[in-house]
PDB file of C-alpha atoms in Angstrom:
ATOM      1  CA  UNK A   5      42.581  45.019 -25.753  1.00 48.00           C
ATOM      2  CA  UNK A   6      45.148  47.784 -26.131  1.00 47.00           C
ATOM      3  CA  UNK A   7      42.644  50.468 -26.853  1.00 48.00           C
ATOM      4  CA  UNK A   8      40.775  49.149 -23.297  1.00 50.00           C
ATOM      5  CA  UNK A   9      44.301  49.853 -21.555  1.00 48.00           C
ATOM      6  CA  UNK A  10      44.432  53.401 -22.979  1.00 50.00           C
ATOM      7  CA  UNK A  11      41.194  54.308 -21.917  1.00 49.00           C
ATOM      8  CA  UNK A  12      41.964  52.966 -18.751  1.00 50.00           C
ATOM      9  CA  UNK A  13      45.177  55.156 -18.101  1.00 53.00           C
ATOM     10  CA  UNK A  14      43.792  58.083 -19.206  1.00 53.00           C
ATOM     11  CA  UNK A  15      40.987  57.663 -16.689  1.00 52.00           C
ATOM     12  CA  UNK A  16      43.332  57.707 -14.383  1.00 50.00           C
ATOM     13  CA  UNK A  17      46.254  60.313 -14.997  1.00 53.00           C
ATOM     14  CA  UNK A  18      44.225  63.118 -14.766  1.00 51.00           C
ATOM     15  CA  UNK A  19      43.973  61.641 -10.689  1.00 50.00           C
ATOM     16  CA  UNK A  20      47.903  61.468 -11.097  1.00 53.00           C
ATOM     17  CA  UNK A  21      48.033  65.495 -11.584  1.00 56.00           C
ATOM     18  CA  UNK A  22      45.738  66.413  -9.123  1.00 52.00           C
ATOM     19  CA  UNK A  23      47.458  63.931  -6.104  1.00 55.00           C
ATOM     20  CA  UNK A  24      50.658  65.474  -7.020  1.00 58.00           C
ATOM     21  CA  UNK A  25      49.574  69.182  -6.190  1.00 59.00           C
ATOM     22  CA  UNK A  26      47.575  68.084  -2.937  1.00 59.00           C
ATOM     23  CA  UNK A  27      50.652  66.439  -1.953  1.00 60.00           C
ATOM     24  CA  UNK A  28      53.062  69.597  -2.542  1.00 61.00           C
ATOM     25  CA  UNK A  29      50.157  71.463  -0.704  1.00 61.00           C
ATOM     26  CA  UNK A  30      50.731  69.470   1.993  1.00 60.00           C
ATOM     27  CA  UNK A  31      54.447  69.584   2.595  1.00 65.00           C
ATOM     28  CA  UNK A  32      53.683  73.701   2.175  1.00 63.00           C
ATOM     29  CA  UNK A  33      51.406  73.535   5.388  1.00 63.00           C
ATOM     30  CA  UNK A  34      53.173  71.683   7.176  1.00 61.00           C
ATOM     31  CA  UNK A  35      56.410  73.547   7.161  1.00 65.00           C
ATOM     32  CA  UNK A  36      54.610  77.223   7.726  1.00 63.00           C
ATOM     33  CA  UNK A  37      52.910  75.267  11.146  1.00 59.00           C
ATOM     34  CA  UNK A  38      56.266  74.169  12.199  1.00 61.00           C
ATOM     35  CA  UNK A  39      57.649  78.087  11.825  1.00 61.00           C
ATOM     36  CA  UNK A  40      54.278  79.301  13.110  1.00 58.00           C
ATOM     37  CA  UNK A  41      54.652  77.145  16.344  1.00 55.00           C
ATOM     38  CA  UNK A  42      58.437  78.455  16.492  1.00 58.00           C
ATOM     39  CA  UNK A  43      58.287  81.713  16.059  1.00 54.00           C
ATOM     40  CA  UNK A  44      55.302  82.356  18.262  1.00 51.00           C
ATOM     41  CA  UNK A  45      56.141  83.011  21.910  1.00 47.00           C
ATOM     42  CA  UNK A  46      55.134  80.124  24.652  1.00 48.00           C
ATOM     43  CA  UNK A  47      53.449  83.215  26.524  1.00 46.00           C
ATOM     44  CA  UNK A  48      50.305  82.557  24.154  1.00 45.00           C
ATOM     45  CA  UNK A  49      49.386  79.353  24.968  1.00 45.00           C
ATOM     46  CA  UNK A  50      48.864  79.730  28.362  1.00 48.00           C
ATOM     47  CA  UNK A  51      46.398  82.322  27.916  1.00 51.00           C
ATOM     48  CA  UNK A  52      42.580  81.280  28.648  1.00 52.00           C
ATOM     49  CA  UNK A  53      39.807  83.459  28.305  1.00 54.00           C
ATOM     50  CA  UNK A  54      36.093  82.863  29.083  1.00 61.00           C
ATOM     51  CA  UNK A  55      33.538  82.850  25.978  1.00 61.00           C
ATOM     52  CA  UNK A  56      31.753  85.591  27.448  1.00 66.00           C
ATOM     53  CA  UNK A  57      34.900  87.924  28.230  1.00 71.00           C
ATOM     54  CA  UNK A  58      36.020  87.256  24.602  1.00 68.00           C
ATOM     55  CA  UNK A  59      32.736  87.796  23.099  1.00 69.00           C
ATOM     56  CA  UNK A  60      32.586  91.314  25.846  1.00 72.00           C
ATOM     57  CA  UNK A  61      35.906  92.475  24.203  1.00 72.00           C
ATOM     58  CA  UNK A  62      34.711  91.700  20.935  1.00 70.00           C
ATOM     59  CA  UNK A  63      32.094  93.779  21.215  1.00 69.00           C
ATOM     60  CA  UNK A  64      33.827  96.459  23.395  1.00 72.00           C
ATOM     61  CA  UNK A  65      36.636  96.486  20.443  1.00 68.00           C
ATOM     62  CA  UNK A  66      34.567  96.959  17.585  1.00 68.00           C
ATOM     63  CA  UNK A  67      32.683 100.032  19.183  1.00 69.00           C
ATOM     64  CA  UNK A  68      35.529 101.578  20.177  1.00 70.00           C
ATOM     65  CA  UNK A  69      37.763 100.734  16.586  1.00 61.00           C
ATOM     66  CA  UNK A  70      40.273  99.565  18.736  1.00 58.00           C
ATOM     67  CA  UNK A  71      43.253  97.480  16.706  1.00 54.00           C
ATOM     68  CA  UNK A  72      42.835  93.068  17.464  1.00 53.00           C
ATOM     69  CA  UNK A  73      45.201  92.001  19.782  1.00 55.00           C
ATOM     70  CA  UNK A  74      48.721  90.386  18.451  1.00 55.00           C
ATOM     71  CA  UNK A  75      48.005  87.119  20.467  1.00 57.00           C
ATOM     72  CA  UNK A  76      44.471  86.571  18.978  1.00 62.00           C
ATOM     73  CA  UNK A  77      45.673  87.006  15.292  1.00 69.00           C
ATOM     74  CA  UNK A  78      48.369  84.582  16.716  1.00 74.00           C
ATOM     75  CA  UNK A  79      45.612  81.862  17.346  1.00 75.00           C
ATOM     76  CA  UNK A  80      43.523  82.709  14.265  1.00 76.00           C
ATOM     77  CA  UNK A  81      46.859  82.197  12.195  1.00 80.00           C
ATOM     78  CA  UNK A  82      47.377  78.983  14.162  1.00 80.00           C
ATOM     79  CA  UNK A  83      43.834  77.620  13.565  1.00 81.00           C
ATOM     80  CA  UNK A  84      44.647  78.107   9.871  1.00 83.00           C
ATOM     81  CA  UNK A  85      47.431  76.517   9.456  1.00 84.00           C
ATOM     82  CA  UNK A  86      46.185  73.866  11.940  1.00 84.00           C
ATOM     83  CA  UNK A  87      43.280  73.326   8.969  1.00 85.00           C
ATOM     84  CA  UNK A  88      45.807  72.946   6.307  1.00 85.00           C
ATOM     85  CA  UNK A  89      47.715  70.575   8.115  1.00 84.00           C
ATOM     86  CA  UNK A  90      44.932  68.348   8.677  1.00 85.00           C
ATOM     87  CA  UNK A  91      43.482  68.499   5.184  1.00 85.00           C
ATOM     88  CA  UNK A  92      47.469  67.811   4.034  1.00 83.00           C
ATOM     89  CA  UNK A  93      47.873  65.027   6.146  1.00 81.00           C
ATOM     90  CA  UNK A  94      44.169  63.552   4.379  1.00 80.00           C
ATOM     91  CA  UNK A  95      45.739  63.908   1.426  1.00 80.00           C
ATOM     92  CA  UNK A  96      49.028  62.311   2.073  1.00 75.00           C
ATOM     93  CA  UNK A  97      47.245  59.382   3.518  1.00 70.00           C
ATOM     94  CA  UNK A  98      44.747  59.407   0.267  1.00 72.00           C
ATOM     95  CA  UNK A  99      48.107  59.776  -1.875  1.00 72.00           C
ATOM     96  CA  UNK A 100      50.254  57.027  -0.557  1.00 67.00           C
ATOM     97  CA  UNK A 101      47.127  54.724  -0.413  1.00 64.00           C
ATOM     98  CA  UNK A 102      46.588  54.856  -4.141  1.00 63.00           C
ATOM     99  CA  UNK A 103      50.383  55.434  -5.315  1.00 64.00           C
ATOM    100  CA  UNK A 104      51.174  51.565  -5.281  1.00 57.00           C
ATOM    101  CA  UNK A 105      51.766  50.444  -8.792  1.00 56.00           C
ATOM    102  CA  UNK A 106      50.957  47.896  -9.810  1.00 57.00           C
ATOM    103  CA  UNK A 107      47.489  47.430  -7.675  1.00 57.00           C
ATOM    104  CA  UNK A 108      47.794  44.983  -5.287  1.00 64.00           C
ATOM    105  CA  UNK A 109      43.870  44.605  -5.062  1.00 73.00           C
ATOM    106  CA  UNK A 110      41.598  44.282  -7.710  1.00 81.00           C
ATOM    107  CA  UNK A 111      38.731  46.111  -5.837  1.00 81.00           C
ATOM    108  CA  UNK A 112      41.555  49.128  -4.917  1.00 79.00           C
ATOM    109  CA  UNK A 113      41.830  49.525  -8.281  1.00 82.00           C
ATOM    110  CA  UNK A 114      37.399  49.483  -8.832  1.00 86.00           C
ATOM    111  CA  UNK A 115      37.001  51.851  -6.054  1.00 85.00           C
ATOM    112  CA  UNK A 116      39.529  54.355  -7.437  1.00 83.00           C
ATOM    113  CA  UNK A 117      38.196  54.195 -10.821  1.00 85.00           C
ATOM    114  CA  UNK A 118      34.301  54.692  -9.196  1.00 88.00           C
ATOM    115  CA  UNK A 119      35.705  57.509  -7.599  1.00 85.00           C
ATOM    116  CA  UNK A 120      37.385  59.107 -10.341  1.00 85.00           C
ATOM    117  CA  UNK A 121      33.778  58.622 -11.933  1.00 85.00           C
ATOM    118  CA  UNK A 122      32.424  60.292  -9.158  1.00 86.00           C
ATOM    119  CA  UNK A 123      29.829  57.633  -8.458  1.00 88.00           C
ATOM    120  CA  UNK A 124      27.365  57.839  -5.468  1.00 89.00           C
ATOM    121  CA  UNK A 125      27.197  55.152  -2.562  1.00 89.00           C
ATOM    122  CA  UNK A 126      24.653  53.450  -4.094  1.00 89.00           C
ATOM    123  CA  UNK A 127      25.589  53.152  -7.526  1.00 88.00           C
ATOM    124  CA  UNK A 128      29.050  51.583  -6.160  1.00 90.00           C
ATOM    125  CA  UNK A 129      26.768  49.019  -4.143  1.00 91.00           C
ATOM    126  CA  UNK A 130      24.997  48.055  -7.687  1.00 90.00           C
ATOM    127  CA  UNK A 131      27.607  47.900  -9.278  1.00 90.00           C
ATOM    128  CA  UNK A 132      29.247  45.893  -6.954  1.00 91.00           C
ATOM    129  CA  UNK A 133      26.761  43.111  -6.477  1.00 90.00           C
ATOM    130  CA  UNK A 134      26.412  42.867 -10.181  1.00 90.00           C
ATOM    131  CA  UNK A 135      29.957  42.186 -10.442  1.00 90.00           C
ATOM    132  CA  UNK A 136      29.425  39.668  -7.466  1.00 90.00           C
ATOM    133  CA  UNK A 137      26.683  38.324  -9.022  1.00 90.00           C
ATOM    134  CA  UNK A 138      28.305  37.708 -12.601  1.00 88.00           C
ATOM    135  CA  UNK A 139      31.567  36.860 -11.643  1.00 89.00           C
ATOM    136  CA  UNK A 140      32.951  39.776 -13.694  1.00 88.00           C
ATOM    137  CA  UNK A 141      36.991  39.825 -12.756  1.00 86.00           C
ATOM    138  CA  UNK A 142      38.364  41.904 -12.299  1.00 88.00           C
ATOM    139  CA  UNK A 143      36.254  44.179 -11.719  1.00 89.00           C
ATOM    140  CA  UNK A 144      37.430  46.963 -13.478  1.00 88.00           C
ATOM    141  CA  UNK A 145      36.466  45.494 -16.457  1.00 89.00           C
ATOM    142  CA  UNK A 146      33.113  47.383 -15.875  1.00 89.00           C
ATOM    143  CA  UNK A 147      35.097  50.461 -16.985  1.00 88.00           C
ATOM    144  CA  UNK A 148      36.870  49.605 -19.578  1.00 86.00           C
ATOM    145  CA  UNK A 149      34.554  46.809 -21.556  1.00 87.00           C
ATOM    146  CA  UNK A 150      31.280  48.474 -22.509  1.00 84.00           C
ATOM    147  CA  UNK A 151      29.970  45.299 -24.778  1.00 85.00           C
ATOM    148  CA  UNK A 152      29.354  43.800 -20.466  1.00 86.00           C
ATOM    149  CA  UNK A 153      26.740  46.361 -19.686  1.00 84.00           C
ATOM    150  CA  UNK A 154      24.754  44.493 -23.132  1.00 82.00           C
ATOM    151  CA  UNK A 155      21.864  42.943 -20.967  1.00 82.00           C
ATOM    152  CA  UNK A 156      21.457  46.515 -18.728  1.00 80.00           C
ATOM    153  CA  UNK A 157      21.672  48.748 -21.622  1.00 81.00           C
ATOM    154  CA  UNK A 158      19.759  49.297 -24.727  1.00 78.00           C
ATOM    155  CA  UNK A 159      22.296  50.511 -26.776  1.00 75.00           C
ATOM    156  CA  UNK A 160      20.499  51.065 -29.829  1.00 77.00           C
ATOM    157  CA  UNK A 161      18.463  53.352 -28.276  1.00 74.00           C
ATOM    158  CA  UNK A 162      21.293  55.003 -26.889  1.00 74.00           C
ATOM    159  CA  UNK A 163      23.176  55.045 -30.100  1.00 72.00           C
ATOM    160  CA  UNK A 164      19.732  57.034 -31.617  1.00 70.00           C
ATOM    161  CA  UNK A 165      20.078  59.598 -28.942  1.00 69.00           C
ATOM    162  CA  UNK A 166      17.388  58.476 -27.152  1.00 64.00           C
ATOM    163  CA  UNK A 167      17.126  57.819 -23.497  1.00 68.00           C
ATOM    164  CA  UNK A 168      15.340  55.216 -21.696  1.00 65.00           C
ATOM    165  CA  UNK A 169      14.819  56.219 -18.556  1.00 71.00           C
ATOM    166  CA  UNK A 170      16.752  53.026 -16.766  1.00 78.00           C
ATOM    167  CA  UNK A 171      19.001  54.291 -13.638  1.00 84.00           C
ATOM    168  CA  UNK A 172      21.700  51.282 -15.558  1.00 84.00           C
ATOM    169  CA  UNK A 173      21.617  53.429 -18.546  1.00 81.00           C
ATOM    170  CA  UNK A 174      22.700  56.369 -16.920  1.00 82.00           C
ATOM    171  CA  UNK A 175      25.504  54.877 -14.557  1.00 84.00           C
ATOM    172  CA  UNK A 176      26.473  53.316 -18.320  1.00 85.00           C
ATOM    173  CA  UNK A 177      26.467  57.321 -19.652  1.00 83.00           C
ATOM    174  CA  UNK A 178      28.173  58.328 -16.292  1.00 83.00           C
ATOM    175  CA  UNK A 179      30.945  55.777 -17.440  1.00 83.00           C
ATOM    176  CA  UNK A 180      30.700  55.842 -20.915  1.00 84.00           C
ATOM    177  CA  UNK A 181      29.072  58.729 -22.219  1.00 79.00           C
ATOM    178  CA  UNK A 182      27.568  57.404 -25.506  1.00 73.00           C
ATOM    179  CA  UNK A 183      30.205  54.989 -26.674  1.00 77.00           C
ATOM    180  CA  UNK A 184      28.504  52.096 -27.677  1.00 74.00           C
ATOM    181  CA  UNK A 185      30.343  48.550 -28.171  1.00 70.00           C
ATOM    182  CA  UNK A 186      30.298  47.659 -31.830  1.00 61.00           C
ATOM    183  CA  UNK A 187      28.829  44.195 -32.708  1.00 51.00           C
ATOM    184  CA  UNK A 188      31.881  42.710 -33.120  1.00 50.00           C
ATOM    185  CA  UNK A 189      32.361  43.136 -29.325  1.00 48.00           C
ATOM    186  CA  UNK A 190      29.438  42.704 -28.754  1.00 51.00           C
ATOM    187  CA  UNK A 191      29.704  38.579 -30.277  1.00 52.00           C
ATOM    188  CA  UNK A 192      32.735  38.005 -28.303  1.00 51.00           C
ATOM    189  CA  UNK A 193      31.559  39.533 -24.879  1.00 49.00           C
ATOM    190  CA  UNK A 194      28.124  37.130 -24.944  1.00 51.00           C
ATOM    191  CA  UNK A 195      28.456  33.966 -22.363  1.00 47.00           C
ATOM    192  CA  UNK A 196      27.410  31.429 -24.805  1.00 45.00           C
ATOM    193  CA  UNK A 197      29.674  32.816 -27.666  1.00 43.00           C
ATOM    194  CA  UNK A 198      32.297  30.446 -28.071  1.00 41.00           C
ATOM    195  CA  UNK A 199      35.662  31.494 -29.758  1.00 45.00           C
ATOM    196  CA  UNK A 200      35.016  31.790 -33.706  1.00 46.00           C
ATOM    197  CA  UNK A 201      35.770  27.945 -36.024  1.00 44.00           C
ATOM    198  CA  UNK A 202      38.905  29.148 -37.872  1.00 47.00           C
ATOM    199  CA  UNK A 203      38.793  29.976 -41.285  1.00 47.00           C
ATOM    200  CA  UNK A 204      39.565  27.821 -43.973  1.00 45.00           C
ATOM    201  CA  UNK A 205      40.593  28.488 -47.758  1.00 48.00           C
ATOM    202  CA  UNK A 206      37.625  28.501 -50.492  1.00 45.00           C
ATOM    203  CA  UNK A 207      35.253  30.187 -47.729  1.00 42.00           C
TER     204      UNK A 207
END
């Protein structure tokens, strides 16, 4: 089982990296939005034009070269960092959602590992009710014990490089690549194997 824990974790610290830089982006834009808003005079807000005086001056502007008013860059810098606020504030929510160690939830844990997998809606939903279906807990056992996937996979023809067509054999190479469970695995992950007699001396 320790080799299923490795794979596991390094799944998943790749997603580690990647959270941490979102999450420094976001304390980033939200400081510049808090200087942006002080800085910038009050005077600016209270101006209001109508779409087709701005669109008039646009127009007016560009044929006579003339330079963009301070106030608009003012706004366009505000919508800017207004964007990277938002998408840092999606990200801090994402981050602190999945920073809880341990997991909490069993199907926290599945969903994070189907998106780090980049699976579609609808392979989730298979997945899911096959889990459902055979009782397989938890759930993130999908990703981390091949030899289950043994009556949705053909896995000698996978192991020959060959390709079957199924949609389960490619969610299995979506998750897997090629690895194939050897038969060792393979004996102990069957529902009507029972655990091995023990072994006794002459045998």
């Amino acid at each position: 089982m320790l080799w299923k824990h490795k794979l596991l974790s390094s799944r998943i610290c790749p997603l580690n990296s990647v959270m941490g830089h979102c999450t420094a982006l976001l304390w980033h834009g939200v400081l510049a939005l808090l200087c942006a808003l002080w800085v910038f005079e009050p005077a600016a807000w209270g101006q209001r034009t109508a779409p087709l005086e701005s669109l008039r001056r646009e127009f007016q502007r560009r044929q006579t070269g003339e330079v963009l008013p301070t106030s608009h860059w003012k706004w366009y810098i505000l919508g800017f960092l207004a964007l990277v606020a938002v998408l840092g504030v999606a990200v801090w929510m994402v981050e602190r959602f999945r920073s809880r160690r341990p997991y909490t939830s069993r199907w926290l844990l599945f969903l994070e590992l189907c998106w780090v997998h980049r699976l579609r809606w609808r392979e989730i939903w298979e997945l899911w009710g096959w889990i459902r279906r055979e009782k397989i807990h938890p759930p993130a056992r999908v990703f981390c014990e091949p030899e289950l996937w043994e009556d949705r996979v053909d896995f000698v023809t996978l192991a020959a490089g060959g390709r079957d067509g199924s949609p389960w054999t490619a969610l299995y190479e979506r998750c897997f690549g090629r690895l194939t469970p050897t038969a060792r695995n393979l004996a102990q992950a069957s529902p009507g194997s029972a655990e091995p007699p023990p072994r006794t001396e002459g045998n």
